[in-house]
PDB file of C-alpha atoms in Angstrom:
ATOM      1  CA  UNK A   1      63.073  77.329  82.144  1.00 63.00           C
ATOM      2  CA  UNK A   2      62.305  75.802  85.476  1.00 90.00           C
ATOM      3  CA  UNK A   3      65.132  75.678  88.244  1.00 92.00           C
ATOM      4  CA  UNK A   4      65.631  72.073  87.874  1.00 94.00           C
ATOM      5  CA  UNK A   5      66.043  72.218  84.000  1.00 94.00           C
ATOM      6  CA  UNK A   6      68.398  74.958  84.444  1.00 96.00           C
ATOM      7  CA  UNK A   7      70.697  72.987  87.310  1.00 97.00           C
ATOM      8  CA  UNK A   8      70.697  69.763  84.842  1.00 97.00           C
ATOM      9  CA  UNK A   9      71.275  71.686  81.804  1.00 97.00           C
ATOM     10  CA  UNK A  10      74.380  73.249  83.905  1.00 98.00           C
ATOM     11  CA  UNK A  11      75.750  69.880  85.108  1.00 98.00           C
ATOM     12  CA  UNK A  12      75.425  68.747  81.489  1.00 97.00           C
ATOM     13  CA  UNK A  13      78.253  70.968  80.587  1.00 97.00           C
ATOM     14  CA  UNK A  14      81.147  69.982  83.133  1.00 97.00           C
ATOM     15  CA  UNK A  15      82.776  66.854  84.738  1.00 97.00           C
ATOM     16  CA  UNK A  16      81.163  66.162  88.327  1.00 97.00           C
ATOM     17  CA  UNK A  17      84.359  68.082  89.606  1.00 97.00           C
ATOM     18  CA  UNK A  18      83.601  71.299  88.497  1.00 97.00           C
ATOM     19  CA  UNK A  19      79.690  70.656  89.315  1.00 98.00           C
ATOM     20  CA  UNK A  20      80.464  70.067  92.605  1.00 98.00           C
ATOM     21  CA  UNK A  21      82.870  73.669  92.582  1.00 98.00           C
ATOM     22  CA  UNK A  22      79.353  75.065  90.942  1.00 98.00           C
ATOM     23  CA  UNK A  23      77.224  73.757  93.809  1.00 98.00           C
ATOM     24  CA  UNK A  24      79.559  75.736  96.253  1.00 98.00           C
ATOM     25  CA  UNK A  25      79.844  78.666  94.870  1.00 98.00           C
ATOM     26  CA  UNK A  26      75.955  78.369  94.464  1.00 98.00           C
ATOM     27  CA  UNK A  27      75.307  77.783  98.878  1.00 98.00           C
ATOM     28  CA  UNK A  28      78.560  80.044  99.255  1.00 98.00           C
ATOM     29  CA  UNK A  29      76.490  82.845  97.358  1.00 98.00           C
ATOM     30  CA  UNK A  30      72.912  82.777  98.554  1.00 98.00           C
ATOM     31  CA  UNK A  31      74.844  82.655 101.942  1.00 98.00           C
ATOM     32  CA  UNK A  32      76.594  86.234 100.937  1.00 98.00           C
ATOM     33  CA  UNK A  33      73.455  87.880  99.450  1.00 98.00           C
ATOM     34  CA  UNK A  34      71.158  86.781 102.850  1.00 98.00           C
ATOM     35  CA  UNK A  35      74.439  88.524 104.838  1.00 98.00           C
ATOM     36  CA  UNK A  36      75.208  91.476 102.992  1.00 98.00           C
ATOM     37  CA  UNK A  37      71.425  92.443 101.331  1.00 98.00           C
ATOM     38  CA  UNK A  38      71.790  91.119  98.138  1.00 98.00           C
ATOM     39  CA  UNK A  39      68.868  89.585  95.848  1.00 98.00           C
ATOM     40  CA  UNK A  40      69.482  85.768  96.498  1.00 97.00           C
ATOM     41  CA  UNK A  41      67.605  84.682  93.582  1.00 97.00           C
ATOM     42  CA  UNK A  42      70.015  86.477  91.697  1.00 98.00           C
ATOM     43  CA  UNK A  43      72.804  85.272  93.231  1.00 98.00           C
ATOM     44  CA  UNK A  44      71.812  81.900  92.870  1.00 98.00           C
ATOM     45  CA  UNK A  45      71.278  81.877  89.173  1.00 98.00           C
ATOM     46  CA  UNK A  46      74.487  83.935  88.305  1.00 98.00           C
ATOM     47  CA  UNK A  47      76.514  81.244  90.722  1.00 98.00           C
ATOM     48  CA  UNK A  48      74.697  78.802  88.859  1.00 98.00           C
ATOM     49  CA  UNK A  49      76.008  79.846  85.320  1.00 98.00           C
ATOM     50  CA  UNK A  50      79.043  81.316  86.615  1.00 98.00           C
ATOM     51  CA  UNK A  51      80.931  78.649  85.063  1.00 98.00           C
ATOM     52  CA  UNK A  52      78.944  77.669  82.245  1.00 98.00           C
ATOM     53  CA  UNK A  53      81.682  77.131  79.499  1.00 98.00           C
ATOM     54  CA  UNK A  54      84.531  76.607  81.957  1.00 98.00           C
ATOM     55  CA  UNK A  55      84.961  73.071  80.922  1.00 97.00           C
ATOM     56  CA  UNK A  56      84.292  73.658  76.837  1.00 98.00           C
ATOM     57  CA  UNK A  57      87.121  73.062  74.491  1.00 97.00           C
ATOM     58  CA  UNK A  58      89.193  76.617  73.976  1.00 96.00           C
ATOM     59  CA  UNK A  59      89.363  76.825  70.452  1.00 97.00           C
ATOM     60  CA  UNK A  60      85.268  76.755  70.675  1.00 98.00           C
ATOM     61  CA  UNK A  61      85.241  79.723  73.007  1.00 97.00           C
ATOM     62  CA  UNK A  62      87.861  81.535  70.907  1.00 97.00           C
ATOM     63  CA  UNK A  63      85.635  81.402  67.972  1.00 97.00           C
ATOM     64  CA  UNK A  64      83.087  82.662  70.016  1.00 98.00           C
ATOM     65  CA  UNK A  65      85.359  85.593  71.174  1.00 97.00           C
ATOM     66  CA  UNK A  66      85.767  85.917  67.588  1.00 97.00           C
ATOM     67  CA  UNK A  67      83.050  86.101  65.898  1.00 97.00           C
ATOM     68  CA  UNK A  68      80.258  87.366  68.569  1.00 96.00           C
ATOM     69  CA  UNK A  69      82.250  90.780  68.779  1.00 95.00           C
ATOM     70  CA  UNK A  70      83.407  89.480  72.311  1.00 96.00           C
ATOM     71  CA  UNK A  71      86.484  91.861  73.924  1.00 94.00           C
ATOM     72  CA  UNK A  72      89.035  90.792  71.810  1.00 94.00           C
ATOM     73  CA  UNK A  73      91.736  92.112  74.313  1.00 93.00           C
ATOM     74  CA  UNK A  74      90.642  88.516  76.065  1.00 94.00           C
ATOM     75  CA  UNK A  75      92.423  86.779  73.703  1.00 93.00           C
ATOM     76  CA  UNK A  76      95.600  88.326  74.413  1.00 92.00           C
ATOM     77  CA  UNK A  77      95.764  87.185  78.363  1.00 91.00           C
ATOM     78  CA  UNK A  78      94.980  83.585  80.252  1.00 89.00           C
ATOM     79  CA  UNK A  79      92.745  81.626  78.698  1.00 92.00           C
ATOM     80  CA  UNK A  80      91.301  81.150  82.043  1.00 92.00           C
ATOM     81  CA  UNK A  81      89.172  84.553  81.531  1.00 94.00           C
ATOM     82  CA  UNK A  82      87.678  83.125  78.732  1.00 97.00           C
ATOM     83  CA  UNK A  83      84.899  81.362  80.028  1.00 98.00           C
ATOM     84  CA  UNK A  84      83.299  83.759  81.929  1.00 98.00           C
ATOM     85  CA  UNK A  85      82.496  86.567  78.948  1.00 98.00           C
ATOM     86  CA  UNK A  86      81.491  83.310  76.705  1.00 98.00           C
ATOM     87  CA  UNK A  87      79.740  81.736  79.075  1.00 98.00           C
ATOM     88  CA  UNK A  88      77.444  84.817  79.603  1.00 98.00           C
ATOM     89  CA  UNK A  89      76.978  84.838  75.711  1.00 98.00           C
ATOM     90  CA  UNK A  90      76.121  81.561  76.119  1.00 98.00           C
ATOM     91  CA  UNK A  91      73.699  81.175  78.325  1.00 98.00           C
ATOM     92  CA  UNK A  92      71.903  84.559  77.049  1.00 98.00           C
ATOM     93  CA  UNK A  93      71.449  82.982  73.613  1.00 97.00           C
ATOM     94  CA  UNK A  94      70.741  79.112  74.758  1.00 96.00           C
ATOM     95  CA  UNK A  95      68.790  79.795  78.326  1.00 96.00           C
ATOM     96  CA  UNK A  96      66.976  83.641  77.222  1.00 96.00           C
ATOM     97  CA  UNK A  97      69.024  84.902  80.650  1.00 96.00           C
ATOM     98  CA  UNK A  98      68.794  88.636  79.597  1.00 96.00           C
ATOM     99  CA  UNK A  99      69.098  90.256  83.457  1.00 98.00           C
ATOM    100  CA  UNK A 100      71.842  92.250  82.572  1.00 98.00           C
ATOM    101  CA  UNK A 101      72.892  92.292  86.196  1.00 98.00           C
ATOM    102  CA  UNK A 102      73.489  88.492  86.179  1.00 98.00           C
ATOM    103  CA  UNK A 103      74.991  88.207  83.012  1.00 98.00           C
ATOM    104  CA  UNK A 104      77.255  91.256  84.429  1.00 98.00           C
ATOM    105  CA  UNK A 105      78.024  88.649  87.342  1.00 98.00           C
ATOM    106  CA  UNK A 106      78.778  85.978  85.453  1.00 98.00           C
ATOM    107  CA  UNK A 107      80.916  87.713  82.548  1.00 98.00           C
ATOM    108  CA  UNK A 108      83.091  89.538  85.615  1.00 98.00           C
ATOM    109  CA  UNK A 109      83.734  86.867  88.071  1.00 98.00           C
ATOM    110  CA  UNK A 110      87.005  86.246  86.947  1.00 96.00           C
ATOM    111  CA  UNK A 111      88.453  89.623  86.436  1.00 96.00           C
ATOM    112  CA  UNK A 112      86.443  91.616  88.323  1.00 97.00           C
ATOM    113  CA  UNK A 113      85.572  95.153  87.132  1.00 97.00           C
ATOM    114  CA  UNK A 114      85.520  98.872  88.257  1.00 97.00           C
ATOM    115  CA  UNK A 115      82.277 100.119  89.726  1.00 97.00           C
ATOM    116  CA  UNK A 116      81.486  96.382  90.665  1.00 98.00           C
ATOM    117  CA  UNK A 117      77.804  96.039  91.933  1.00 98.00           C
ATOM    118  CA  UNK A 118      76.964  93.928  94.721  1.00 98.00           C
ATOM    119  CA  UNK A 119      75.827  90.750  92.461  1.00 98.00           C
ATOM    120  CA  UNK A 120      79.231  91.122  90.857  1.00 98.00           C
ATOM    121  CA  UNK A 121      81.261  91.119  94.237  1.00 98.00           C
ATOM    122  CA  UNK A 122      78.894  88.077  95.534  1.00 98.00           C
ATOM    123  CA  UNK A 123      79.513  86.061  92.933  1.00 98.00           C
ATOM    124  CA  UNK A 124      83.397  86.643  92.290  1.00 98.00           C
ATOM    125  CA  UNK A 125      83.706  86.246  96.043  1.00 98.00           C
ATOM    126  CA  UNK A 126      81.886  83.289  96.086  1.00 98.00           C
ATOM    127  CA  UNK A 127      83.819  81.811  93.517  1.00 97.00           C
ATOM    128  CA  UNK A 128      87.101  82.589  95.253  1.00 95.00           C
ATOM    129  CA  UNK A 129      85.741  80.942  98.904  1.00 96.00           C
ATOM    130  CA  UNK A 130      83.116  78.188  98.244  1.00 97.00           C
ATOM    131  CA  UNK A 131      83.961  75.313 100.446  1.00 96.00           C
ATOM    132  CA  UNK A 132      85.807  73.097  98.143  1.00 95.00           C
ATOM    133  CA  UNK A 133      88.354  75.886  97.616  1.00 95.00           C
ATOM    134  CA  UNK A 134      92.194  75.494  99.181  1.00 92.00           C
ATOM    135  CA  UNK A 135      94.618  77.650  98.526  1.00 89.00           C
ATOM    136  CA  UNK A 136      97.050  79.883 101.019  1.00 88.00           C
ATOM    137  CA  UNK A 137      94.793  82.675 101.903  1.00 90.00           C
ATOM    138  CA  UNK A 138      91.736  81.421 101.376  1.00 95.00           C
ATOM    139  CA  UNK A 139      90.652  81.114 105.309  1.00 95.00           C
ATOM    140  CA  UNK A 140      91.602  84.903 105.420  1.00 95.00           C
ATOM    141  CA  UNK A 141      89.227  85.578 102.910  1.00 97.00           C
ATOM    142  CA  UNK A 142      86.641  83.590 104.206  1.00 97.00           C
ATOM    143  CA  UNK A 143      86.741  85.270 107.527  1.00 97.00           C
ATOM    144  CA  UNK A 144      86.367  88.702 105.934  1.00 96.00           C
ATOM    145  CA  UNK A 145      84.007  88.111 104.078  1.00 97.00           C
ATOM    146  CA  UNK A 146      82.230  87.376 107.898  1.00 97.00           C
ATOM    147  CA  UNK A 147      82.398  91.096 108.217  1.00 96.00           C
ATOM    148  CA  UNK A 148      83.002  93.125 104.889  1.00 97.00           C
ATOM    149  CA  UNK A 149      82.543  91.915 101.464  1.00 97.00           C
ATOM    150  CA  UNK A 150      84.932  95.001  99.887  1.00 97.00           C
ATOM    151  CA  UNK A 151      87.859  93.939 102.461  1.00 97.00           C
ATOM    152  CA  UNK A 152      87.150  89.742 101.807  1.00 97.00           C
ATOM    153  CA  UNK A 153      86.926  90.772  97.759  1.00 97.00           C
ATOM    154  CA  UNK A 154      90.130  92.640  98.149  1.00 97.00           C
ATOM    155  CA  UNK A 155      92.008  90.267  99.563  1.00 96.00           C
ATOM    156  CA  UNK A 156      91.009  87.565  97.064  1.00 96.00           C
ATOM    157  CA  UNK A 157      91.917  90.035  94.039  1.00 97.00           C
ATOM    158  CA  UNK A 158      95.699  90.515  95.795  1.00 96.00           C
ATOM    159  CA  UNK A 159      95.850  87.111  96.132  1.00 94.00           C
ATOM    160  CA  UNK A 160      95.403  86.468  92.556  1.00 93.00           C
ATOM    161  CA  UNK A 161      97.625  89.149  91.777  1.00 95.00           C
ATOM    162  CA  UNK A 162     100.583  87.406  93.822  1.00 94.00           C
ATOM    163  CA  UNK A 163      99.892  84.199  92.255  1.00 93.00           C
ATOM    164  CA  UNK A 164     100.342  85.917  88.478  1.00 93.00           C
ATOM    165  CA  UNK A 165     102.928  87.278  89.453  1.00 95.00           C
ATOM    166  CA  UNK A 166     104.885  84.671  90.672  1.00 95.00           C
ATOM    167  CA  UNK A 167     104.160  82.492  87.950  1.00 93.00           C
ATOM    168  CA  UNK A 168     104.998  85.034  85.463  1.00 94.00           C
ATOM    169  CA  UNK A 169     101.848  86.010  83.772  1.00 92.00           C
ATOM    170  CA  UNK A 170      99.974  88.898  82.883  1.00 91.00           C
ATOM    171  CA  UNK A 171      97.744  90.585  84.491  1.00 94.00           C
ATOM    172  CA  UNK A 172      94.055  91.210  83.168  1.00 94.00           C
ATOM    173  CA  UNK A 173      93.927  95.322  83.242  1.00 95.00           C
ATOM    174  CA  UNK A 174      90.286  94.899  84.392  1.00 95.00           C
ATOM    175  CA  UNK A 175      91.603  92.902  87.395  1.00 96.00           C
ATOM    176  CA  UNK A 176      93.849  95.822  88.393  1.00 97.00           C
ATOM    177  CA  UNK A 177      91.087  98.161  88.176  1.00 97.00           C
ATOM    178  CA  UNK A 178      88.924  96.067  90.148  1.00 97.00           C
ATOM    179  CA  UNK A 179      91.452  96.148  93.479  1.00 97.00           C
ATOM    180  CA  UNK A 180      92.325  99.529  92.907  1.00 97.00           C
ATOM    181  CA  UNK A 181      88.928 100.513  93.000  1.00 97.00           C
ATOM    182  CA  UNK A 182      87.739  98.127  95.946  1.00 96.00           C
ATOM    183  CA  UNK A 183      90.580  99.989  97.752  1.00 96.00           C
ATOM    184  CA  UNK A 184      89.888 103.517  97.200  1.00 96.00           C
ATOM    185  CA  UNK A 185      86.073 102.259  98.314  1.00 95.00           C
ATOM    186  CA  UNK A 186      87.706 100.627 101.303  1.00 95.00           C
ATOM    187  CA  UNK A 187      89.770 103.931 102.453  1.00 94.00           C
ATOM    188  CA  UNK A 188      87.017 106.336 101.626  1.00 93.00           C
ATOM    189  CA  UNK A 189      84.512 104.433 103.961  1.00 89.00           C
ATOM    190  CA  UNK A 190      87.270 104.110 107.063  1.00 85.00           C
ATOM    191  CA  UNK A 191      87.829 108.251 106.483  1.00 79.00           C
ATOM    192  CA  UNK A 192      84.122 108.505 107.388  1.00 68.00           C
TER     193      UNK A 192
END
C-alpha cells in the first residue's frame, strides 16, 4: 500500500480531531528520529498507525483482546491502553504491516515497556509532545527532548504517573517498568 492509501485509510478511522493529533505526532516523530538517529521511515509509519483504533467502539476492541489471544491483563486497567495492542493487530492483519519493530512502536506507545528501543521511545514521546498537546509539563518535556530522549521520555512517563495517581487509577505494571528502567539507563550513563 502506497503512502497516500495508507494516510486516507488512517483518517478513515477517526474524527478530524484525532487526525489532526495523528498528523503531529507524525512531524513530531520524523523530527525525533532525524535528531536522535532513528529510521524516519519508520517513525513515520508507526506515528502514522499509532492510533489506529483509538477512536473504535470499546466493546469491539475488547473482543479483539478476547479472542486474538491479546494480553488479557489489558482488560483489567484503563481502557485507554486498549487501542494501542489492538490497533497493532489491526493494522498487521488489514494493512500486511509485519515490521515487528513498528508494530512494537505502535502496541507500546501508551504504556511503554522495559528494554524500549529507539522506535518505541520516538513514538511514545512523540505522542506525549506533538504540537497540539497541552497539559502541565508538557513544555518541560518538549525541551528535553531538545537534548535527551531517555530524560524527555522520563519525564512524560512521571507525568502520567502523577496524573493516575491523582485521579485514582491504576497503574499499567508495564508503565512502571518502563520509568524504572529509563531511570536506571539515565543514572548508569551520568556514572560514566
Amino acid at each position: 500500500m502506497n503512502r497516500e492509501a495508507l494516510m486516507e485509510a488512517t483518517r478513515s478511522q477517526m474524527p478530524d480531531k484525532r487526525w489532526r493529533h495523528v498528523l503531529g505526532v507524525v512531524e513530531t516523530a520524523v523530527e525525533l528520529a532525524d535528531r536522535f538517529g532513528g529510521d524516519r521511515d519508520k517513525a513515520w509509519l508507526a506515528a502514522l498507525l499509532h492510533d489506529y483504533t483509538k477512536a473504535w467502539p470499546t466493546d469491539k476492541m475488547e473482543t479483539i483482546i478476547r479472542e486474538q489471544h491479546l494480553p488479557q491483563e489489558l482488560l483489567e486497567h484503563d481502557k485507554e491502553l486498549w487501542h494501542a495492542h489492538v490497533g497493532a493487530w489491526v493494522v498487521r492483519q488489514e494493512h500486511g504491516i509485519d515490521d515487528e519493530e513498528v508494530l512494537d512502536a505502535i502496541r507500546y506507545h501508551t504504556s511503554g515497556r522495559e528494554r524500549m528501543t529507539l522506535l518505541d521511545k520516538i513514538v511514545c514521546l512523540a505522542d506525549y509532545m506533538e504540537p497540539g498537546r497541552d497539559f502541565p509539563g508538557v513544555n518541560k518535556i518538549r525541551e528535553r527532548a531538545q537534548h535527551n530522549l531517555d530524560e524527555a521520555l522520563l519525564a512524560g512517563f512521571d507525568s502520567t504517573i502523577q496524573f493516575l495517581v491523582e485521579k485514582g487509577k491504576t497503574i499499567f505494571p508495564l508503565t512502571v517498568l518502563a520509568r524504572n528502567d529509563l531511570l536506571r539507563i539515565i543514572r548508569e550513563n551520568k556514572s560514566i
